Amino acid sequence: MMDSLASLKEKVLAGRQITREEALALAEMPLEELCAAADEIRRFFCGDKFDLCTIVNGKSGKCSENCKYCAQSASYHTAVETYPLLDTEALLEQAQYNQSRGVHRYSIVTSGRNLNAQEVSQACGSIRKIKESLDISICVSFGLLEEADFQKLRKAGASRVHNNLEASAGYFPQVCTTHTQQDKIRSIEAARKAGMEVCSGGIMGLGESMEDRIDLAITLRELQIKSVPVNMLNPIPGTPYENNPRLTEEDMCRIVAIFRFLLPDAFIRLAGGRGLMEDQGRRCFCSGANAAITGDMLTTSGITIQRDLEILKELGYQVQIP
């Protein structure tokens, strides 16, 4: 089995893609050796660069979509705060705070199927003001927008669009029925046509199988996604997944390692749920992950920027400035 692991590692290092069957074989490999091999692949393709970003919950609650993991869905009874799109002053203040602490990528995330035309216009105004005031990269997660909307956002100064696929194509209908994964892919393609970079990944612990996780990674590979959030489900009371068992740190290390084999040159980003890990993701950062969301998550507590910077320095990473 170890010979098989070594051969798959060498295959990836030689610039060749592993197959679905080979990725499934990795799920049975000894964890410590698998993680070490994944970290070697990460160093070969990405060096010690680390991509750190922060997010702000720019519009919260009352979402029309029924994603089963989400506290912001109007379909479920949760304790999430609700408010409309934040004004420019609030968004700028948060961006200034993050940059002053050494994080130079800032993502504005909003609830709902998509922002309407008036909200897109308002967001563009806020983004222009932030870009005039700060040297910071801006990402947006505004739902299922069209190419014309993305063009406006790019011209305002946003450079990257976030739109998670969440799960494999086969499992997605178990997660959400108010939109499809193909809707998401169409929006991703529209963002690309508008000249935007794309960030897309998924949530682990929704009840999916290892096959589903690998299928998701392969779809991301086919879409040539280079920024891949890997979220761990935080089962939120009031949502249909409130009783889902939490994944372990070992589960997440194995998932991250397999994603690294499938996506060797991507920034694999620990995102939601990292605060549930006792080691705050340290083992995953030695298993192929080389990016993270820091600070507060959307509806759950995150990890402080200062603590993250300390961990990354201890591990020998260099936080890059986009």
PDB file of N, CA and C in Angstrom, residues 26-67:
ATOM      1  N   LEU A  26      -6.677   6.387  -2.030  1.00  0.00           N
ATOM      2  CA  LEU A  26      -6.033   7.226  -1.020  1.00  0.00           C
ATOM      3  C   LEU A  26      -6.836   7.254   0.279  1.00  0.00           C
ATOM      4  N   ALA A  27      -8.139   7.061   0.169  1.00  0.00           N
ATOM      5  CA  ALA A  27      -8.995   7.078   1.354  1.00  0.00           C
ATOM      6  C   ALA A  27      -8.685   5.923   2.299  1.00  0.00           C
ATOM      7  N   GLU A  28      -7.979   4.914   1.789  1.00  0.00           N
ATOM      8  CA  GLU A  28      -7.634   3.742   2.595  1.00  0.00           C
ATOM      9  C   GLU A  28      -6.176   3.751   3.043  1.00  0.00           C
ATOM     10  N   MET A  29      -5.412   4.762   2.643  1.00  0.00           N
ATOM     11  CA  MET A  29      -3.995   4.819   2.969  1.00  0.00           C
ATOM     12  C   MET A  29      -3.791   5.234   4.426  1.00  0.00           C
ATOM     13  N   PRO A  30      -2.671   4.848   5.041  1.00  0.00           N
ATOM     14  CA  PRO A  30      -2.367   5.307   6.402  1.00  0.00           C
ATOM     15  C   PRO A  30      -2.355   6.837   6.459  1.00  0.00           C
ATOM     16  N   LEU A  31      -3.038   7.410   7.430  1.00  0.00           N
ATOM     17  CA  LEU A  31      -3.278   8.843   7.442  1.00  0.00           C
ATOM     18  C   LEU A  31      -1.984   9.658   7.528  1.00  0.00           C
ATOM     19  N   GLU A  32      -1.093   9.313   8.427  1.00  0.00           N
ATOM     20  CA  GLU A  32       0.119  10.111   8.620  1.00  0.00           C
ATOM     21  C   GLU A  32       0.951  10.177   7.347  1.00  0.00           C
ATOM     22  N   GLU A  33       1.101   9.041   6.693  1.00  0.00           N
ATOM     23  CA  GLU A  33       1.887   8.997   5.462  1.00  0.00           C
ATOM     24  C   GLU A  33       1.184   9.741   4.326  1.00  0.00           C
ATOM     25  N   LEU A  34      -0.151   9.615   4.259  1.00  0.00           N
ATOM     26  CA  LEU A  34      -0.928  10.328   3.238  1.00  0.00           C
ATOM     27  C   LEU A  34      -0.770  11.840   3.402  1.00  0.00           C
ATOM     28  N   CYS A  35      -0.873  12.312   4.636  1.00  0.00           N
ATOM     29  CA  CYS A  35      -0.773  13.753   4.883  1.00  0.00           C
ATOM     30  C   CYS A  35       0.627  14.268   4.551  1.00  0.00           C
ATOM     31  N   ALA A  36       1.640  13.494   4.883  1.00  0.00           N
ATOM     32  CA  ALA A  36       3.012  13.903   4.574  1.00  0.00           C
ATOM     33  C   ALA A  36       3.218  14.004   3.069  1.00  0.00           C
ATOM     34  N   ALA A  37       2.667  13.041   2.322  1.00  0.00           N
ATOM     35  CA  ALA A  37       2.788  13.073   0.859  1.00  0.00           C
ATOM     36  C   ALA A  37       2.048  14.278   0.282  1.00  0.00           C
ATOM     37  N   ALA A  38       0.863  14.562   0.819  1.00  0.00           N
ATOM     38  CA  ALA A  38       0.091  15.715   0.337  1.00  0.00           C
ATOM     39  C   ALA A  38       0.836  17.011   0.609  1.00  0.00           C
ATOM     40  N   ASP A  39       1.484  17.103   1.767  1.00  0.00           N
ATOM     41  CA  ASP A  39       2.221  18.316   2.097  1.00  0.00           C
ATOM     42  C   ASP A  39       3.432  18.481   1.185  1.00  0.00           C
ATOM     43  N   GLU A  40       4.034  17.373   0.794  1.00  0.00           N
ATOM     44  CA  GLU A  40       5.140  17.440  -0.163  1.00  0.00           C
ATOM     45  C   GLU A  40       4.649  17.964  -1.514  1.00  0.00           C
ATOM     46  N   ILE A  41       3.484  17.514  -1.944  1.00  0.00           N
ATOM     47  CA  ILE A  41       2.897  18.014  -3.197  1.00  0.00           C
ATOM     48  C   ILE A  41       2.612  19.506  -3.086  1.00  0.00           C
ATOM     49  N   ARG A  42       2.080  19.912  -1.948  1.00  0.00           N
ATOM     50  CA  ARG A  42       1.800  21.339  -1.732  1.00  0.00           C
ATOM     51  C   ARG A  42       3.066  22.175  -1.844  1.00  0.00           C
ATOM     52  N   ARG A  43       4.139  21.731  -1.203  1.00  0.00           N
ATOM     53  CA  ARG A  43       5.389  22.497  -1.256  1.00  0.00           C
ATOM     54  C   ARG A  43       5.941  22.554  -2.679  1.00  0.00           C
ATOM     55  N   PHE A  44       5.821  21.453  -3.415  1.00  0.00           N
ATOM     56  CA  PHE A  44       6.364  21.394  -4.777  1.00  0.00           C
ATOM     57  C   PHE A  44       5.644  22.380  -5.695  1.00  0.00           C
ATOM     58  N   PHE A  45       4.319  22.418  -5.619  1.00  0.00           N
ATOM     59  CA  PHE A  45       3.541  23.246  -6.544  1.00  0.00           C
ATOM     60  C   PHE A  45       3.311  24.672  -6.044  1.00  0.00           C
ATOM     61  N   CYS A  46       3.255  24.857  -4.728  1.00  0.00           N
ATOM     62  CA  CYS A  46       2.849  26.160  -4.184  1.00  0.00           C
ATOM     63  C   CYS A  46       3.895  26.806  -3.284  1.00  0.00           C
ATOM     64  N   GLY A  47       4.957  26.095  -2.966  1.00  0.00           N
ATOM     65  CA  GLY A  47       5.938  26.637  -2.038  1.00  0.00           C
ATOM     66  C   GLY A  47       5.323  26.859  -0.666  1.00  0.00           C
ATOM     67  N   ASP A  48       5.783  27.897   0.022  1.00  0.00           N
ATOM     68  CA  ASP A  48       5.268  28.199   1.357  1.00  0.00           C
ATOM     69  C   ASP A  48       4.308  29.387   1.364  1.00  0.00           C
ATOM     70  N   LYS A  49       3.738  29.702   0.191  1.00  0.00           N
ATOM     71  CA  LYS A  49       2.746  30.775   0.124  1.00  0.00           C
ATOM     72  C   LYS A  49       1.473  30.352   0.850  1.00  0.00           C
ATOM     73  N   PHE A  50       0.882  31.281   1.554  1.00  0.00           N
ATOM     74  CA  PHE A  50      -0.380  31.030   2.248  1.00  0.00           C
ATOM     75  C   PHE A  50      -1.323  32.176   1.941  1.00  0.00           C
ATOM     76  N   ASP A  51      -2.546  31.847   1.548  1.00  0.00           N
ATOM     77  CA  ASP A  51      -3.537  32.862   1.190  1.00  0.00           C
ATOM     78  C   ASP A  51      -4.549  32.990   2.328  1.00  0.00           C
ATOM     79  N   LEU A  52      -4.547  34.141   2.956  1.00  0.00           N
ATOM     80  CA  LEU A  52      -5.412  34.390   4.105  1.00  0.00           C
ATOM     81  C   LEU A  52      -6.449  35.440   3.721  1.00  0.00           C
ATOM     82  N   CYS A  53      -7.708  35.190   4.060  1.00  0.00           N
ATOM     83  CA  CYS A  53      -8.752  36.172   3.766  1.00  0.00           C
ATOM     84  C   CYS A  53      -9.702  36.285   4.946  1.00  0.00           C
ATOM     85  N   THR A  54     -10.413  37.389   4.971  1.00  0.00           N
ATOM     86  CA  THR A  54     -11.460  37.588   5.970  1.00  0.00           C
ATOM     87  C   THR A  54     -12.785  37.800   5.244  1.00  0.00           C
ATOM     88  N   ILE A  55     -13.864  37.551   5.940  1.00  0.00           N
ATOM     89  CA  ILE A  55     -15.184  37.738   5.340  1.00  0.00           C
ATOM     90  C   ILE A  55     -16.044  38.612   6.248  1.00  0.00           C
ATOM     91  N   VAL A  56     -16.950  39.339   5.604  1.00  0.00           N
ATOM     92  CA  VAL A  56     -17.938  40.116   6.338  1.00  0.00           C
ATOM     93  C   VAL A  56     -19.318  39.677   5.863  1.00  0.00           C
ATOM     94  N   ASN A  57     -20.209  39.504   6.816  1.00  0.00           N
ATOM     95  CA  ASN A  57     -21.576  39.111   6.501  1.00  0.00           C
ATOM     96  C   ASN A  57     -22.333  40.372   6.068  1.00  0.00           C
ATOM     97  N   GLY A  58     -22.291  40.664   4.767  1.00  0.00           N
ATOM     98  CA  GLY A  58     -22.777  41.928   4.256  1.00  0.00           C
ATOM     99  C   GLY A  58     -24.287  42.078   4.217  1.00  0.00           C
ATOM    100  N   LYS A  59     -24.994  40.971   4.257  1.00  0.00           N
ATOM    101  CA  LYS A  59     -26.464  40.976   4.276  1.00  0.00           C
ATOM    102  C   LYS A  59     -26.864  39.654   4.900  1.00  0.00           C
ATOM    103  N   SER A  60     -27.722  39.682   5.903  1.00  0.00           N
ATOM    104  CA  SER A  60     -27.931  38.482   6.707  1.00  0.00           C
ATOM    105  C   SER A  60     -29.406  38.089   6.804  1.00  0.00           C
ATOM    106  N   GLY A  61     -29.627  36.773   6.663  1.00  0.00           N
ATOM    107  CA  GLY A  61     -30.930  36.202   6.953  1.00  0.00           C
ATOM    108  C   GLY A  61     -31.967  36.347   5.856  1.00  0.00           C
ATOM    109  N   LYS A  62     -33.132  35.739   6.114  1.00  0.00           N
ATOM    110  CA  LYS A  62     -34.315  35.795   5.248  1.00  0.00           C
ATOM    111  C   LYS A  62     -34.026  35.306   3.819  1.00  0.00           C
ATOM    112  N   CYS A  63     -33.147  34.327   3.699  1.00  0.00           N
ATOM    113  CA  CYS A  63     -32.795  33.823   2.370  1.00  0.00           C
ATOM    114  C   CYS A  63     -33.902  32.926   1.833  1.00  0.00           C
ATOM    115  N   SER A  64     -34.217  33.103   0.555  1.00  0.00           N
ATOM    116  CA  SER A  64     -35.293  32.329  -0.070  1.00  0.00           C
ATOM    117  C   SER A  64     -34.900  30.878  -0.347  1.00  0.00           C
ATOM    118  N   GLU A  65     -33.591  30.581  -0.320  1.00  0.00           N
ATOM    119  CA  GLU A  65     -33.122  29.238  -0.672  1.00  0.00           C
ATOM    120  C   GLU A  65     -33.197  28.312   0.542  1.00  0.00           C
ATOM    121  N   ASN A  66     -33.291  26.999   0.283  1.00  0.00           N
ATOM    122  CA  ASN A  66     -33.501  26.058   1.389  1.00  0.00           C
ATOM    123  C   ASN A  66     -32.302  25.151   1.647  1.00  0.00           C
ATOM    124  N   CYS A  67     -31.093  25.660   1.468  1.00  0.00           N
ATOM    125  CA  CYS A  67     -29.880  24.888   1.754  1.00  0.00           C
ATOM    126  C   CYS A  67     -29.951  24.384   3.198  1.00  0.00           C
TER     127      CYS A  67
END
